[in-house]
Amino acid sequence: MPLVPILPPSTAPLADAPATIFDRERRPTMDSRNVQQAMLRFNEASKMPLMDPQAMAAPYEALGSVGRALTQTGSLGMTLAIKKQEATDKRLINTAQSAMDQAAIDFKAWQAQNPNAPESWTSEAQRRAQETLKPYLGMKEMSEAAKADLKLIGDVWQKQFVSGTDLAATKQTFGLAKQSYLNRANTAYIKGNRGEGDATLNEAVSGGYLALPEAEAHRMDGQVQATSVQLEQLRAESDRLLAMQDVNGARKLWQNAQVPTDITQPKFEAARKNALTDIQYRHAVGEDLRAVSFLADTDPTKGVTDLEDPWKFPNLNPAQRANELSKMRVAREAAAQDEVIAAKRAIDLLPADKIGSATVDGLGINLKQATPWHRAMIEDSIKAKQGKVNYEERFLVLSAAAGGFQSSGDMDKDMIAAARIELAAESLPTAYRDKVMQRLKDAQGGTGEAAITGPAIAEATRLAFEGNAFAEVNKPVQVDGVNVVRDPQKIGKTETETQSLFGIDLLWPDKGGAEVKENDGNPVVVKEVDPLAKAASKDKLEAAIKQLEKEAKMPKNKEWTPEDARQRMFQIMLENGATISPQDIDSQPTNPLLPAPGAREKAVNLEDKIKSYGY
């Protein structure tokens, strides 16, 4: 509102107003100035002394401060209470939102576990949303305003959550319907029913579950699959007919097969052409394999000979021939060992007066599969029956063979070599046999002393008994001062190598496969054993072996290699008076259990040893 100016008060006496204004009649006046002055002096004299009002108001000011403090304290408490409620509301709202997020995560996990039930997704989402919000909307700790905010937030989230789930359920339902059509079509194509598969895809397209380009892509895949199934069925049936030697039936099967009229027709035509071309060849291969199998059952020795001949069984490829040859050798070894066992039974049944004159051929056993090695085992059994076997010497030889065993990489050859050592060891006393078998086991596993000293002991044994290292054990047989000779024996064949002309194998003979004889095919000097020299060699060999094995166990020699053990064995033999020449090291053994030349590079050359067995 506007301010009204206030005039300052004045003590000046009023001027006499014109008499005409107030009264037309002039009044008499009184002079009261003296009286007034006296009153003024009286007032001045009666004035009280001045006092300090603040001193009197101080207690009231203190009371006012207390009041103001109390008022301010009440206001602060109110503020704190408001802030506390706000924090509680924020915390509960945030907790509720976290629960909403977790509920969404848990629901997705549930969806992944129930992909084939989309019709229940929406109701489950609605139930979970209500269960998630209900505890928070009824909390007493939350203010009404916060509850209103949370309800608004919850309604928005629930609507989005449920509507999103409903949309996903709709997509999943259509996706499952689409997949059911594809599965149905795929099953039909797998069965080779192209018509049903095509009709199923057409139905899916007309129902809007599958786009036409996608349906065509699946149709092409299904046709390829149907053709593949048809070809597999034809091949299986063709194989069955060929196994029954029904060549004409297999040929008619392919000729009368229904040719597809879709994109796979060229593939089917090419497969049928190849199958018809291959039927005759496969039949020929089957004939060869059946002939080989017959020989394995009746005469594996002839089977080995025929398989080593590249002109026999011409339809077998090199891999098939090698595989069948390996199996044939195993069959021959099994048959030969059966003959050895039968011969040993015959020896045990010999009358006492017939033992002294017994011979291998006189036992009445048909040794059709036995190799020279097996015949030698039978002869040793006869000598054992006659009491002419030196078991200590045999133990040394077999122990050397067992310790020098090393895999050739051919499982069948290794099995044959190990089986022969085991068969030969059966004639030893139990203690010796157990030592030989343990040494063989260690050598096969690459463990124990045999892994280090075995090859060296094997070579030393050969040099002692075959190379006359310690004494002239094997002396030439002479008649009238002339050495007696014999024809060289077959010891194997050279490795066969397939050759071809213009890429055709049949136009050029294979290289190799030539017969290999001992002593390069020259006459072989017949030798006889000097018993005294052999006994002396045995004693020195035993001493050398014991010394080598003792040194191998020393801590300083724990890093020995087989070559270190071999060099040390040669030194020990030389120290005991042995004479070893390069010719002795490279000489061929006559005992098939002793290592062949090349042992210094390879502990025991099993390939050469197998050849010496008669392979």
Coordinates of C-alpha atoms in Angstrom, one line a residue:
M1 CA 0.0 0.0 0.0
P2 CA 1.2 3.6 -0.6
L3 CA 3.0 5.3 2.2
V4 CA 1.4 8.4 3.9
P5 CA 3.9 11.0 4.8
I6 CA 3.8 12.0 8.4
L7 CA 4.5 15.6 9.2
P8 CA 6.9 16.3 12.0
P9 CA 5.3 17.6 15.2
S10 CA 5.7 21.3 16.1
T11 CA 5.7 23.0 19.5
A12 CA 5.2 26.5 18.1
P13 CA 2.0 28.1 19.1
L14 CA -0.7 28.4 16.6
A15 CA -1.1 31.8 15.1
D16 CA -4.2 33.5 16.0
A17 CA -6.7 32.6 13.4
P18 CA -8.8 35.3 12.0
A19 CA -11.6 35.9 14.3
T20 CA -14.0 35.9 11.4
I21 CA -13.3 32.3 10.8
F22 CA -14.2 30.9 14.2
D23 CA -16.3 33.4 15.7
R24 CA -17.6 36.6 14.7
E25 CA -17.3 37.8 18.3
R26 CA -14.0 38.6 19.8
R27 CA -13.3 36.9 23.1
P28 CA -11.1 38.0 26.0
T29 CA -7.8 36.2 26.3
M30 CA -5.6 35.1 29.3
D31 CA -1.9 35.0 29.5
S32 CA -0.9 31.6 30.9
R33 CA 2.7 31.5 29.9
N34 CA 3.9 31.8 33.4
V35 CA 1.8 28.9 34.6
Q36 CA 3.0 26.8 31.7
Q37 CA 6.6 27.5 32.4
A38 CA 6.1 26.6 36.0
M39 CA 4.6 23.3 35.0
L40 CA 7.5 22.6 32.7
R41 CA 10.0 23.3 35.5
F42 CA 8.0 21.0 37.7
N43 CA 8.1 18.2 35.1
E44 CA 11.8 18.6 34.7
A45 CA 12.2 18.4 38.4
S46 CA 10.1 15.3 38.8
K47 CA 11.8 13.2 36.0
M48 CA 13.1 9.8 37.2
P49 CA 16.7 8.9 36.5
L50 CA 17.5 7.0 33.2
M51 CA 17.7 3.1 33.3
D52 CA 19.3 0.5 30.9
P53 CA 16.4 -1.5 29.4
Q54 CA 18.6 -4.2 27.9
A55 CA 19.7 -5.3 31.4
M56 CA 16.0 -5.8 32.3
A57 CA 15.2 -7.6 29.0
A58 CA 18.2 -10.0 29.3
P59 CA 16.2 -12.8 31.0
Y60 CA 13.4 -12.5 28.5
E61 CA 16.0 -12.6 25.7
A62 CA 17.4 -15.9 27.1
L63 CA 13.9 -17.4 27.3
G64 CA 13.4 -16.4 23.7
S65 CA 16.6 -18.1 22.7
V66 CA 15.5 -21.3 24.4
G67 CA 12.2 -21.1 22.6
R68 CA 13.8 -20.5 19.3
A69 CA 16.2 -23.5 19.9
L70 CA 13.3 -25.7 20.8
T71 CA 11.5 -24.6 17.7
Q72 CA 14.5 -25.3 15.5
T73 CA 15.0 -28.8 17.1
G74 CA 11.5 -29.8 16.3
S75 CA 12.0 -28.7 12.7
L76 CA 15.2 -30.8 12.4
G77 CA 13.6 -33.9 13.7
M78 CA 10.8 -33.5 11.2
T79 CA 13.3 -33.2 8.4
L80 CA 15.2 -36.3 9.5
A81 CA 12.0 -38.3 9.7
I82 CA 11.1 -37.2 6.2
K83 CA 14.5 -38.1 4.8
K84 CA 14.4 -41.5 6.6
Q85 CA 11.1 -42.3 5.0
E86 CA 12.4 -41.2 1.6
A87 CA 15.5 -43.5 1.9
T88 CA 13.3 -46.4 3.0
D89 CA 11.0 -45.9 0.0
K90 CA 13.9 -45.7 -2.4
R91 CA 15.5 -48.8 -1.0
L92 CA 12.2 -50.8 -1.2
I93 CA 11.5 -49.6 -4.7
N94 CA 15.0 -50.5 -5.9
T95 CA 14.7 -53.9 -4.2
A96 CA 11.4 -54.4 -6.0
Q97 CA 12.9 -53.4 -9.3
S98 CA 15.8 -55.8 -8.7
A99 CA 13.2 -58.5 -8.0
M100 CA 11.5 -57.7 -11.3
D101 CA 14.8 -58.0 -13.2
Q102 CA 15.6 -61.3 -11.4
A103 CA 12.1 -62.6 -12.1
A104 CA 12.7 -61.9 -15.8
I105 CA 16.0 -63.8 -15.8
D106 CA 14.5 -66.7 -13.9
F107 CA 11.6 -66.8 -16.4
K108 CA 14.0 -66.9 -19.4
A109 CA 15.7 -69.9 -17.7
W110 CA 12.3 -71.6 -17.3
Q111 CA 11.5 -70.8 -20.9
A112 CA 14.7 -72.5 -22.0
Q113 CA 13.7 -75.6 -20.0
N114 CA 10.2 -75.6 -21.5
P115 CA 10.7 -74.7 -25.2
N116 CA 8.0 -77.0 -26.4
A117 CA 5.2 -75.6 -24.2
P118 CA 4.7 -72.0 -25.4
E119 CA 1.0 -72.1 -24.7
S120 CA 1.8 -72.0 -20.9
W121 CA 4.4 -69.1 -21.2
T122 CA 1.9 -66.2 -20.9
S123 CA 0.0 -67.6 -17.9
E124 CA 3.3 -68.4 -16.2
A125 CA 4.6 -64.9 -16.8
Q126 CA 1.4 -63.4 -15.4
R127 CA 1.7 -65.5 -12.3
R128 CA 5.3 -64.7 -11.7
A129 CA 4.8 -61.0 -12.2
Q130 CA 2.0 -60.9 -9.6
E131 CA 4.0 -63.0 -7.1
T132 CA 7.0 -60.7 -7.6
L133 CA 5.1 -57.4 -7.0
K134 CA 2.6 -58.5 -4.3
P135 CA 5.1 -58.6 -1.3
Y136 CA 6.3 -55.1 -2.0
L137 CA 3.0 -53.4 -2.6
G138 CA 1.8 -54.5 0.9
M139 CA 4.8 -53.4 2.9
K140 CA 3.9 -51.2 5.9
E141 CA 7.4 -49.6 5.8
M142 CA 6.6 -48.0 2.5
S143 CA 4.8 -44.7 2.3
E144 CA 1.6 -44.3 0.4
A145 CA 3.2 -42.1 -2.1
A146 CA 6.0 -44.6 -2.7
K147 CA 3.4 -47.4 -3.0
A148 CA 1.7 -45.4 -5.7
D149 CA 5.0 -44.9 -7.5
L150 CA 5.8 -48.6 -7.2
K151 CA 2.4 -49.6 -8.4
L152 CA 2.9 -47.4 -11.5
I153 CA 6.3 -48.9 -12.1
G154 CA 5.1 -52.4 -11.5
D155 CA 2.1 -52.0 -13.8
V156 CA 4.4 -50.8 -16.6
W157 CA 6.9 -53.6 -16.1
Q158 CA 4.1 -56.3 -15.8
K159 CA 2.5 -55.1 -19.0
Q160 CA 5.8 -55.2 -20.9
F161 CA 6.8 -58.5 -19.3
V162 CA 3.6 -60.3 -20.1
S163 CA 3.1 -58.8 -23.5
G164 CA 6.7 -59.6 -24.5
T165 CA 6.2 -63.1 -23.3
D166 CA 3.0 -63.5 -25.2
L167 CA 4.8 -62.3 -28.4
A168 CA 7.7 -64.7 -27.8
A169 CA 5.1 -67.5 -27.2
T170 CA 3.4 -66.7 -30.5
K171 CA 6.7 -66.8 -32.3
Q172 CA 7.7 -70.0 -30.6
T173 CA 4.4 -71.6 -31.5
F174 CA 4.8 -70.8 -35.1
G175 CA 8.4 -71.9 -35.0
L176 CA 7.4 -75.3 -33.5
A177 CA 4.7 -75.7 -36.1
K178 CA 7.3 -74.9 -38.8
Q179 CA 9.8 -77.4 -37.3
S180 CA 7.1 -80.1 -37.1
Y181 CA 6.5 -79.7 -40.8
L182 CA 10.3 -79.9 -41.5
N183 CA 10.7 -83.0 -39.3
R184 CA 7.8 -84.7 -41.0
A185 CA 9.2 -83.9 -44.4
N186 CA 12.7 -85.0 -43.3
T187 CA 11.4 -88.3 -42.0
A188 CA 9.7 -88.9 -45.3
Y189 CA 12.9 -88.2 -47.3
I190 CA 15.0 -90.4 -45.0
K191 CA 12.6 -93.2 -45.8
G192 CA 13.0 -92.4 -49.5
N193 CA 9.4 -91.2 -49.9
R194 CA 10.0 -88.1 -52.0
G195 CA 6.2 -87.6 -52.7
E196 CA 5.3 -87.4 -49.0
G197 CA 8.2 -85.1 -48.3
D198 CA 7.3 -82.7 -51.1
A199 CA 3.6 -82.7 -50.1
T200 CA 4.5 -81.8 -46.5
L201 CA 6.6 -78.9 -47.6
N202 CA 3.8 -77.6 -49.9
E203 CA 1.3 -77.8 -47.0
A204 CA 3.7 -75.8 -44.8
V205 CA 4.0 -73.1 -47.5
S206 CA 0.2 -72.9 -48.0
G207 CA -0.3 -72.5 -44.2
G208 CA 2.1 -69.7 -44.0
Y209 CA 4.6 -71.5 -41.8
L210 CA 7.3 -71.7 -44.4
A211 CA 8.5 -69.3 -47.1
L212 CA 8.6 -70.6 -50.6
P213 CA 12.4 -70.1 -51.1
E214 CA 13.1 -71.8 -47.8
A215 CA 10.8 -74.7 -48.7
E216 CA 12.6 -75.1 -52.0
A217 CA 16.0 -75.2 -50.2
H218 CA 14.7 -77.9 -47.9
R219 CA 13.2 -79.8 -50.8
M220 CA 16.5 -79.9 -52.5
D221 CA 18.3 -81.1 -49.4
G222 CA 15.6 -83.7 -48.9
Q223 CA 15.9 -85.0 -52.4
V224 CA 19.7 -85.3 -52.0
Q225 CA 19.1 -87.2 -48.8
A226 CA 16.5 -89.4 -50.3
T227 CA 18.9 -90.3 -53.1
S228 CA 21.7 -91.0 -50.7
V229 CA 19.5 -93.3 -48.7
Q230 CA 18.4 -95.1 -51.9
L231 CA 22.0 -95.6 -53.0
E232 CA 23.0 -96.9 -49.5
Q233 CA 20.2 -99.4 -49.7
L234 CA 21.1 -100.5 -53.2
R235 CA 24.8 -100.9 -52.1
A236 CA 23.9 -102.9 -49.1
E237 CA 21.6 -105.2 -51.1
S238 CA 24.3 -105.5 -53.8
D239 CA 26.9 -106.4 -51.2
R240 CA 24.5 -109.1 -49.8
L241 CA 24.0 -110.6 -53.3
L242 CA 27.7 -110.5 -54.0
A243 CA 28.4 -112.3 -50.7
M244 CA 26.0 -115.0 -52.0
Q245 CA 28.0 -114.9 -55.3
D246 CA 24.9 -113.8 -57.1
V247 CA 26.6 -111.5 -59.6
N248 CA 23.6 -111.4 -62.0
G249 CA 21.2 -110.5 -59.2
A250 CA 23.4 -107.6 -58.1
R251 CA 23.6 -106.4 -61.7
K252 CA 19.9 -106.6 -62.2
L253 CA 19.3 -104.8 -58.9
W254 CA 21.1 -101.7 -60.2
Q255 CA 19.7 -101.9 -63.7
N256 CA 16.1 -102.1 -62.5
A257 CA 16.4 -99.4 -59.8
Q258 CA 14.0 -96.5 -60.0
V259 CA 15.8 -93.4 -61.2
P260 CA 14.9 -90.1 -59.5
T261 CA 13.6 -87.3 -61.7
D262 CA 14.8 -84.4 -59.6
I263 CA 18.1 -82.6 -59.4
T264 CA 19.8 -85.8 -58.1
Q265 CA 19.3 -87.7 -61.3
P266 CA 22.8 -87.1 -62.6
K267 CA 24.3 -88.2 -59.3
F268 CA 22.2 -91.4 -59.2
E269 CA 23.1 -92.2 -62.9
A270 CA 26.8 -91.8 -62.1
A271 CA 26.6 -94.0 -59.0
R272 CA 24.7 -96.7 -60.9
K273 CA 27.3 -96.7 -63.7
N274 CA 30.2 -97.0 -61.2
A275 CA 28.4 -99.8 -59.3
L276 CA 27.7 -101.8 -62.5
T277 CA 31.4 -101.4 -63.5
D278 CA 32.6 -102.4 -60.0
I279 CA 30.4 -105.4 -59.5
Q280 CA 32.5 -107.7 -61.6
Y281 CA 35.8 -106.5 -60.1
R282 CA 34.4 -106.9 -56.5
H283 CA 33.2 -110.3 -57.4
A284 CA 36.7 -111.3 -58.5
V285 CA 38.2 -109.8 -55.4
G286 CA 35.7 -111.8 -53.3
E287 CA 36.6 -114.9 -55.1
D288 CA 40.3 -114.3 -54.3
L289 CA 39.5 -113.6 -50.7
R290 CA 37.4 -116.8 -50.4
A291 CA 40.3 -118.8 -51.9
V292 CA 42.7 -117.2 -49.4
S293 CA 40.4 -118.0 -46.6
F294 CA 40.1 -121.6 -47.7
L295 CA 43.9 -121.9 -47.8
A296 CA 44.2 -120.4 -44.3
D297 CA 41.9 -123.2 -43.0
T298 CA 43.4 -126.1 -45.0
D299 CA 47.0 -125.3 -46.0
P300 CA 48.4 -121.9 -44.7
T301 CA 51.9 -122.8 -45.9
K302 CA 50.7 -122.9 -49.5
G303 CA 48.7 -119.7 -48.7
V304 CA 51.8 -117.9 -47.7
T305 CA 53.6 -119.1 -50.8
D306 CA 50.8 -118.1 -53.1
L307 CA 50.3 -114.6 -51.5
E308 CA 54.0 -114.0 -51.9
D309 CA 53.6 -114.6 -55.6
P310 CA 52.4 -111.4 -57.2
W311 CA 50.8 -113.4 -60.1
K312 CA 48.6 -115.3 -57.7
F313 CA 45.3 -113.6 -56.6
P314 CA 45.8 -110.8 -59.1
N315 CA 42.6 -109.0 -58.0
L316 CA 44.0 -108.1 -54.5
N317 CA 45.5 -104.7 -54.1
P318 CA 48.8 -104.3 -52.2
A319 CA 47.1 -103.4 -48.9
Q320 CA 44.7 -106.4 -49.1
R321 CA 47.6 -108.7 -50.0
A322 CA 49.8 -107.5 -47.2
N323 CA 46.9 -107.9 -44.7
E324 CA 46.0 -111.4 -45.9
L325 CA 49.6 -112.4 -45.9
S326 CA 50.0 -111.3 -42.3
K327 CA 46.9 -113.2 -41.2
M328 CA 48.1 -116.3 -43.2
R329 CA 51.4 -116.3 -41.4
V330 CA 49.6 -116.3 -38.1
A331 CA 47.4 -119.1 -39.3
R332 CA 50.5 -121.1 -40.4
E333 CA 52.2 -120.5 -37.1
A334 CA 49.2 -121.7 -35.2
A335 CA 48.9 -124.8 -37.3
A336 CA 52.7 -125.5 -37.0
Q337 CA 52.5 -125.2 -33.2
D338 CA 49.6 -127.6 -33.2
E339 CA 51.9 -130.1 -35.1
V340 CA 54.7 -129.5 -32.6
I341 CA 52.4 -130.2 -29.7
A342 CA 51.1 -133.4 -31.4
A343 CA 54.7 -134.4 -32.0
K344 CA 55.6 -133.9 -28.3
R345 CA 52.7 -136.1 -27.3
A346 CA 54.0 -138.8 -29.7
I347 CA 57.4 -138.5 -28.1
D348 CA 56.0 -138.9 -24.6
L349 CA 54.2 -142.1 -25.8
L350 CA 57.3 -143.7 -27.3
P351 CA 58.4 -147.0 -25.7
A352 CA 61.7 -147.0 -23.9
D353 CA 63.4 -149.2 -26.5
K354 CA 62.3 -146.7 -29.3
I355 CA 63.5 -143.5 -27.7
G356 CA 67.2 -143.9 -28.7
S357 CA 66.4 -144.3 -32.4
A358 CA 63.5 -141.8 -32.6
T359 CA 63.6 -139.3 -35.4
V360 CA 61.4 -136.3 -36.3
D361 CA 60.0 -138.0 -39.4
G362 CA 59.5 -141.3 -37.6
L363 CA 57.0 -140.0 -35.2
G364 CA 54.1 -140.6 -37.6
I365 CA 53.0 -136.9 -37.4
N366 CA 52.2 -135.1 -40.7
L367 CA 54.4 -132.0 -40.3
K368 CA 52.8 -130.2 -43.2
Q369 CA 52.9 -126.6 -41.7
A370 CA 56.1 -127.0 -39.6
T371 CA 59.0 -124.8 -40.6
P372 CA 62.7 -125.8 -40.0
W373 CA 62.4 -124.0 -36.7
H374 CA 59.5 -126.1 -35.6
R375 CA 61.2 -129.3 -36.7
A376 CA 64.3 -128.2 -34.6
M377 CA 62.0 -127.8 -31.6
I378 CA 60.7 -131.3 -32.1
E379 CA 64.2 -132.6 -32.5
D380 CA 65.2 -130.9 -29.2
S381 CA 62.3 -132.6 -27.5
I382 CA 63.6 -136.0 -28.7
K383 CA 67.1 -135.1 -27.4
A384 CA 65.5 -134.0 -24.1
K385 CA 63.8 -137.4 -23.9
Q386 CA 67.2 -139.0 -24.6
G387 CA 68.8 -136.9 -21.9
K388 CA 71.1 -135.1 -24.4
V389 CA 69.9 -131.5 -23.8
N390 CA 72.0 -128.9 -22.0
Y391 CA 69.3 -126.9 -20.3
E392 CA 71.8 -124.2 -19.1
E393 CA 72.9 -123.6 -22.6
R394 CA 69.3 -123.5 -23.9
F395 CA 68.5 -121.1 -21.1
L396 CA 71.2 -118.8 -22.2
V397 CA 70.0 -118.8 -25.8
L398 CA 66.4 -118.3 -24.9
S399 CA 67.2 -115.6 -22.3
A400 CA 69.2 -113.8 -24.9
A401 CA 66.4 -114.0 -27.4
A402 CA 63.8 -112.8 -24.9
G403 CA 65.9 -109.9 -23.6
G404 CA 66.7 -108.8 -27.2
F405 CA 63.1 -108.7 -28.2
Q406 CA 62.1 -105.4 -29.8
S407 CA 58.9 -104.6 -31.7
S408 CA 59.2 -104.5 -35.5
G409 CA 56.0 -102.4 -35.8
D410 CA 54.1 -105.5 -37.2
M411 CA 51.8 -106.8 -34.5
D412 CA 51.5 -110.2 -36.2
K413 CA 55.3 -110.7 -36.6
D414 CA 55.9 -109.7 -33.0
M415 CA 53.2 -112.1 -31.8
I416 CA 54.8 -115.0 -33.8
A417 CA 58.3 -114.2 -32.5
A418 CA 57.1 -114.0 -28.8
A419 CA 55.0 -117.2 -29.2
R420 CA 58.0 -119.1 -30.5
I421 CA 60.2 -118.0 -27.6
E422 CA 57.4 -119.0 -25.2
L423 CA 57.0 -122.4 -27.0
A424 CA 60.7 -123.1 -26.8
A425 CA 60.9 -122.1 -23.1
E426 CA 58.2 -124.7 -22.2
S427 CA 60.9 -127.4 -22.4
L428 CA 63.0 -125.6 -19.7
P429 CA 62.8 -126.3 -16.0
T430 CA 60.3 -124.1 -14.2
A431 CA 62.8 -121.7 -12.7
Y432 CA 64.6 -121.2 -16.0
R433 CA 61.2 -120.8 -17.9
D434 CA 60.0 -118.2 -15.5
K435 CA 63.1 -116.2 -15.9
V436 CA 62.9 -116.3 -19.7
M437 CA 59.2 -115.2 -19.7
Q438 CA 59.9 -112.4 -17.2
R439 CA 62.8 -111.2 -19.4
L440 CA 60.5 -111.4 -22.5
K441 CA 57.8 -109.4 -20.6
D442 CA 60.3 -106.7 -19.6
A443 CA 61.7 -106.5 -23.2
Q444 CA 58.2 -106.2 -24.6
G445 CA 57.3 -103.4 -22.2
G446 CA 60.6 -101.6 -22.4
T447 CA 61.1 -101.9 -18.7
G448 CA 63.6 -103.7 -16.4
E449 CA 67.2 -104.6 -17.3
A450 CA 66.2 -106.2 -20.5
A451 CA 65.5 -102.8 -22.0
I452 CA 69.2 -101.9 -21.7
T453 CA 71.2 -105.1 -21.5
G454 CA 69.0 -107.4 -23.5
P455 CA 70.2 -106.5 -27.0
A456 CA 73.9 -106.7 -25.8
I457 CA 73.4 -110.1 -24.2
A458 CA 71.6 -111.4 -27.3
E459 CA 74.4 -110.3 -29.6
A460 CA 77.1 -111.7 -27.2
T461 CA 75.3 -115.1 -27.1
R462 CA 75.2 -115.2 -30.9
L463 CA 78.9 -114.4 -31.1
A464 CA 79.8 -116.9 -28.5
F465 CA 77.9 -119.9 -30.0
E466 CA 77.8 -118.9 -33.6
G467 CA 80.8 -116.7 -34.1
N468 CA 83.3 -118.8 -32.2
A469 CA 84.2 -115.7 -30.1
F470 CA 85.7 -117.6 -27.1
A471 CA 86.5 -120.9 -28.8
E472 CA 85.9 -122.8 -32.1
V473 CA 82.5 -124.2 -31.2
N474 CA 81.4 -124.9 -34.8
K475 CA 84.1 -126.8 -36.8
P476 CA 83.8 -127.6 -40.5
V477 CA 83.0 -131.3 -41.2
Q478 CA 85.7 -132.7 -43.4
V479 CA 86.2 -135.9 -45.4
D480 CA 89.7 -136.6 -46.5
G481 CA 90.6 -133.0 -45.7
V482 CA 87.9 -131.5 -47.8
N483 CA 85.0 -129.5 -46.3
V484 CA 81.6 -131.0 -46.7
V485 CA 79.0 -128.6 -48.2
R486 CA 75.3 -128.5 -48.6
D487 CA 72.8 -126.5 -50.7
P488 CA 71.8 -123.1 -49.3
Q489 CA 68.4 -122.9 -47.7
K490 CA 65.7 -120.4 -48.6
I491 CA 65.6 -117.7 -45.9
G492 CA 62.9 -115.4 -47.4
K493 CA 62.1 -113.1 -50.3
T494 CA 62.9 -109.6 -51.3
E495 CA 60.3 -107.0 -50.6
T496 CA 57.7 -106.7 -53.3
E497 CA 57.2 -103.2 -54.9
T498 CA 54.2 -102.6 -57.2
Q499 CA 55.1 -101.2 -60.6
S500 CA 52.9 -100.0 -63.4
L501 CA 53.1 -99.0 -67.1
F502 CA 51.1 -96.0 -68.2
G503 CA 49.4 -96.1 -64.8
I504 CA 48.1 -99.7 -65.3
D505 CA 49.5 -102.3 -62.8
L506 CA 48.8 -105.3 -65.0
L507 CA 51.0 -104.1 -67.8
W508 CA 54.2 -104.4 -65.8
P509 CA 55.4 -107.0 -63.4
D510 CA 56.0 -106.1 -59.7
K511 CA 59.5 -105.4 -58.6
G512 CA 61.0 -107.7 -55.9
G513 CA 59.6 -110.9 -54.5
A514 CA 62.7 -112.8 -55.5
E515 CA 63.8 -115.8 -53.4
V516 CA 66.6 -115.1 -51.0
K517 CA 69.0 -117.9 -49.9
E518 CA 71.6 -118.1 -47.3
N519 CA 75.3 -117.4 -48.1
D520 CA 74.1 -115.5 -51.2
G521 CA 73.0 -118.7 -52.8
N522 CA 76.4 -120.4 -52.6
P523 CA 77.1 -123.8 -51.1
V524 CA 77.2 -123.8 -47.3
V525 CA 80.0 -125.5 -45.3
V526 CA 78.5 -128.1 -43.0
K527 CA 79.7 -127.7 -39.4
E528 CA 79.6 -129.8 -36.3
V529 CA 79.7 -128.7 -32.7
D530 CA 82.7 -129.3 -30.4
P531 CA 81.2 -130.1 -27.0
L532 CA 84.3 -129.1 -25.0
A533 CA 84.7 -125.8 -26.8
K534 CA 81.0 -125.1 -26.4
A535 CA 81.1 -125.8 -22.7
A536 CA 84.1 -123.4 -22.3
S537 CA 82.3 -120.8 -24.3
K538 CA 79.2 -121.2 -22.2
D539 CA 81.1 -120.6 -18.9
K540 CA 82.9 -117.5 -20.3
L541 CA 79.6 -116.1 -21.7
E542 CA 77.9 -116.6 -18.3
A543 CA 80.7 -114.8 -16.5
A544 CA 80.5 -111.9 -19.0
I545 CA 76.7 -111.7 -18.7
K546 CA 76.9 -111.6 -14.9
Q547 CA 79.5 -108.8 -15.0
L548 CA 77.5 -106.7 -17.4
E549 CA 74.3 -107.1 -15.4
K550 CA 76.3 -106.2 -12.2
E551 CA 77.7 -103.0 -13.8
A552 CA 74.4 -102.0 -15.2
K553 CA 73.0 -101.9 -11.7
M554 CA 75.7 -99.4 -10.5
P555 CA 74.5 -95.9 -9.8
K556 CA 77.1 -94.4 -12.1
N557 CA 75.7 -96.4 -15.0
K558 CA 72.0 -95.6 -14.5
E559 CA 72.1 -93.5 -17.7
W560 CA 73.3 -96.4 -19.9
T561 CA 71.7 -96.8 -23.3
P562 CA 71.5 -100.1 -25.2
E563 CA 74.5 -99.1 -27.3
D564 CA 76.5 -98.3 -24.1
A565 CA 75.7 -101.8 -22.8
R566 CA 76.7 -103.3 -26.1
Q567 CA 80.1 -101.6 -26.2
R568 CA 80.7 -102.6 -22.6
M569 CA 79.8 -106.2 -23.3
F570 CA 82.3 -106.3 -26.2
Q571 CA 85.0 -105.0 -23.8
I572 CA 84.2 -107.6 -21.2
M573 CA 84.3 -110.4 -23.8
L574 CA 87.7 -109.1 -25.1
E575 CA 89.0 -109.0 -21.5
N576 CA 88.0 -112.7 -21.2
G577 CA 89.9 -113.7 -24.2
A578 CA 87.3 -113.4 -26.9
T579 CA 88.1 -112.7 -30.5
I580 CA 85.6 -110.6 -32.3
S581 CA 85.9 -109.5 -35.9
P582 CA 83.6 -107.4 -38.1
Q583 CA 82.8 -110.5 -40.1
D584 CA 81.7 -112.2 -36.9
I585 CA 79.4 -109.3 -36.0
D586 CA 77.8 -109.4 -39.5
S587 CA 77.6 -113.2 -39.8
Q588 CA 74.2 -114.9 -40.2
P589 CA 73.1 -117.0 -37.2
T590 CA 72.0 -120.6 -37.7
N591 CA 69.9 -120.6 -34.5
P592 CA 66.7 -118.7 -35.4
L593 CA 66.3 -117.4 -31.9
L594 CA 69.6 -115.5 -31.9
P595 CA 69.8 -112.0 -33.3
A596 CA 70.5 -111.4 -36.9
P597 CA 73.1 -108.9 -38.3
G598 CA 72.3 -105.3 -37.7
A599 CA 71.6 -105.8 -34.0
R600 CA 73.9 -103.0 -33.1
E601 CA 71.6 -100.5 -34.9
K602 CA 68.4 -102.3 -33.9
A603 CA 68.3 -104.5 -30.9
V604 CA 66.8 -107.5 -32.7
N605 CA 66.0 -107.3 -36.4
L606 CA 62.8 -109.2 -36.2
E607 CA 62.3 -109.0 -40.0
D608 CA 65.5 -110.9 -40.6
K609 CA 64.7 -113.3 -37.7
I610 CA 61.3 -114.0 -39.1
K611 CA 62.9 -114.7 -42.5
S612 CA 65.3 -117.1 -40.8
Y613 CA 62.2 -118.9 -39.4
G614 CA 61.3 -119.8 -42.9
Y615 CA 59.0 -116.9 -43.9

